[in-house]
Amino acid sequence: MKKLTIFLLLLTLTTGLMLAEDYSREKFWEKISTVKTNEEADPLFTDYIQNTPEYEFAWDLFNMWKSRRQEQADALLETLKTDEKYKDKAWYFEGMQKNRLVDRITFARNRISKDEDAFVAYALMFDTYTKHLFQKRLE
């Protein structure tokens, strides 16, 4: 029984990693390079924004898409906000829209104070610190 449990756990982890790999940055760039029109790109952006496990990558894609197709990107954001499956991603996007870094950190800390297990709040803090605070020291 113990061996079966370990096997099932490894199988689940491996399957999860393979699914996550389908939504990697490399796969996105590979797929987008074959697209010829904005209309053809819309489903690809939608799929990756919704399904990539990387919040920061989803945010970057959203901004890239919004710069060319604002109406479609805004419609997707409304869908993310209303769909229970994507509510954490919509919350992350809301936090990333805060212009001041201190507002982002406060936004994340408020979420953590309500739910210490809120992974998305820690992801927002981590991405904010690494992208904006530590990067300036490296320049």
CSV table of C-alpha atoms in Angstrom, one decimal:
chain,number,residue,atom,x,y,z
A,1,MET,CA,0.0,0.0,0.0
A,2,LYS,CA,2.8,2.4,0.9
A,3,LYS,CA,4.6,1.8,-2.5
A,4,LEU,CA,1.3,2.4,-4.3
A,5,THR,CA,0.8,5.7,-2.5
A,6,ILE,CA,4.3,6.8,-3.3
A,7,PHE,CA,3.9,5.8,-6.9
A,8,LEU,CA,0.6,7.7,-7.1
A,9,LEU,CA,2.2,10.8,-5.5
A,10,LEU,CA,5.1,10.7,-8.0
A,11,LEU,CA,2.7,10.3,-10.9
A,12,THR,CA,0.6,13.2,-9.7
A,13,LEU,CA,3.6,15.4,-9.3
A,14,THR,CA,5.1,14.5,-12.7
A,15,THR,CA,1.8,15.1,-14.4
A,16,GLY,CA,1.5,18.5,-12.7
A,17,LEU,CA,4.9,19.4,-13.8
A,18,MET,CA,4.2,18.4,-17.4
A,19,LEU,CA,1.0,20.5,-17.4
A,20,ALA,CA,2.8,23.5,-16.0
A,21,GLU,CA,5.5,23.1,-18.6
A,22,ASP,CA,2.8,23.5,-21.3
A,23,TYR,CA,2.4,27.1,-20.0
A,24,SER,CA,6.0,28.0,-19.8
A,25,ARG,CA,7.4,31.2,-21.2
A,26,GLU,CA,9.3,29.3,-23.9
A,27,LYS,CA,6.2,27.5,-25.1
A,28,PHE,CA,4.4,30.8,-25.3
A,29,TRP,CA,7.1,32.5,-27.4
A,30,GLU,CA,7.2,29.4,-29.6
A,31,LYS,CA,3.5,29.5,-30.2
A,32,ILE,CA,3.1,33.2,-30.6
A,33,SER,CA,5.8,33.3,-33.3
A,34,THR,CA,3.5,31.4,-35.6
A,35,VAL,CA,0.6,33.8,-35.2
A,36,LYS,CA,0.0,36.3,-37.9
A,37,THR,CA,-2.8,38.5,-36.7
A,38,ASN,CA,-4.0,40.0,-33.4
A,39,GLU,CA,-7.3,38.0,-33.7
A,40,GLU,CA,-5.3,34.8,-33.9
A,41,ALA,CA,-3.3,35.8,-30.9
A,42,ASP,CA,-6.3,36.5,-28.7
A,43,PRO,CA,-7.1,32.9,-27.7
A,44,LEU,CA,-3.4,32.2,-27.0
A,45,PHE,CA,-3.1,35.2,-24.7
A,46,THR,CA,-6.4,34.2,-23.0
A,47,ASP,CA,-5.3,30.6,-22.5
A,48,TYR,CA,-1.8,31.5,-21.1
A,49,ILE,CA,-3.1,34.3,-18.9
A,50,GLN,CA,-5.7,32.0,-17.4
A,51,ASN,CA,-3.6,28.9,-17.1
A,52,THR,CA,0.1,29.7,-16.5
A,53,PRO,CA,1.0,28.9,-12.9
A,54,GLU,CA,3.3,32.0,-12.8
A,55,TYR,CA,1.4,35.0,-11.7
A,56,GLU,CA,4.2,37.5,-12.8
A,57,PHE,CA,4.3,35.9,-16.3
A,58,ALA,CA,0.5,36.1,-16.5
A,59,TRP,CA,0.7,39.8,-15.5
A,60,ASP,CA,3.4,40.5,-18.1
A,61,LEU,CA,1.3,38.8,-20.8
A,62,PHE,CA,-1.8,40.7,-19.8
A,63,ASN,CA,0.1,44.0,-20.1
A,64,MET,CA,1.6,43.1,-23.4
A,65,TRP,CA,-1.9,42.0,-24.8
A,66,LYS,CA,-3.6,45.1,-23.3
A,67,SER,CA,-1.2,47.4,-25.1
A,68,ARG,CA,-2.5,46.1,-28.5
A,69,ARG,CA,-6.0,44.8,-27.6
A,70,GLN,CA,-7.3,46.7,-24.6
A,71,GLU,CA,-10.9,45.8,-25.1
A,72,GLN,CA,-10.2,42.1,-25.2
A,73,ALA,CA,-7.8,42.2,-22.3
A,74,ASP,CA,-10.2,44.2,-20.1
A,75,ALA,CA,-13.0,41.7,-20.9
A,76,LEU,CA,-10.7,38.8,-19.8
A,77,LEU,CA,-9.9,40.7,-16.6
A,78,GLU,CA,-13.7,41.0,-15.8
A,79,THR,CA,-14.0,37.2,-16.4
A,80,LEU,CA,-11.1,36.5,-14.1
A,81,LYS,CA,-12.7,38.6,-11.4
A,82,THR,CA,-16.1,36.8,-11.6
A,83,ASP,CA,-14.7,33.2,-12.0
A,84,GLU,CA,-13.9,31.5,-8.7
A,85,LYS,CA,-11.2,29.5,-10.4
A,86,TYR,CA,-9.2,32.7,-11.3
A,87,LYS,CA,-10.0,35.0,-8.4
A,88,ASP,CA,-6.5,34.8,-7.0
A,89,LYS,CA,-5.0,35.8,-10.4
A,90,ALA,CA,-7.5,38.7,-10.6
A,91,TRP,CA,-6.5,39.8,-7.1
A,92,TYR,CA,-2.8,39.6,-8.0
A,93,PHE,CA,-3.5,41.8,-11.1
A,94,GLU,CA,-5.3,44.3,-8.8
A,95,GLY,CA,-2.3,44.4,-6.6
A,96,MET,CA,0.1,44.9,-9.5
A,97,GLN,CA,-1.9,47.8,-10.7
A,98,LYS,CA,-1.0,49.8,-7.6
A,99,ASN,CA,1.6,52.3,-8.7
A,100,ARG,CA,3.3,52.9,-5.5
A,101,LEU,CA,5.4,50.0,-4.2
A,102,VAL,CA,4.4,50.6,-0.6
A,103,ASP,CA,0.7,50.3,-1.7
A,104,ARG,CA,1.4,46.9,-3.2
A,105,ILE,CA,3.2,45.7,-0.1
A,106,THR,CA,0.4,47.0,2.1
A,107,PHE,CA,-2.2,45.4,-0.2
A,108,ALA,CA,-0.4,42.0,0.2
A,109,ARG,CA,0.1,42.3,3.9
A,110,ASN,CA,-3.6,43.0,4.4
A,111,ARG,CA,-4.5,39.8,2.6
A,112,ILE,CA,-1.9,37.9,4.6
A,113,SER,CA,-3.4,39.3,7.9
A,114,LYS,CA,-6.8,37.8,6.8
A,115,ASP,CA,-5.4,34.5,5.5
A,116,GLU,CA,-1.8,33.5,6.4
A,117,ASP,CA,-2.0,30.7,3.7
A,118,ALA,CA,-2.8,33.1,0.9
A,119,PHE,CA,0.0,32.1,-1.6
A,120,VAL,CA,-1.0,34.8,-4.0
A,121,ALA,CA,-0.3,37.5,-1.4
A,122,TYR,CA,3.2,36.1,-0.8
A,123,ALA,CA,3.7,35.9,-4.6
A,124,LEU,CA,2.8,39.6,-5.0
A,125,MET,CA,5.2,40.6,-2.2
A,126,PHE,CA,8.0,38.5,-3.6
A,127,ASP,CA,7.5,39.8,-7.2
A,128,THR,CA,7.3,43.3,-6.0
A,129,TYR,CA,10.5,43.1,-3.9
A,130,THR,CA,12.5,41.2,-6.5
A,131,LYS,CA,11.4,43.2,-9.5
A,132,HIS,CA,11.6,46.7,-8.1
A,133,LEU,CA,13.6,46.9,-5.0
A,134,PHE,CA,16.5,44.4,-5.4
A,135,GLN,CA,16.8,45.1,-9.1
A,136,LYS,CA,17.7,48.7,-8.5
A,137,ARG,CA,20.7,47.7,-6.4
A,138,LEU,CA,22.0,45.6,-9.3
A,139,GLU,CA,21.9,48.4,-11.8
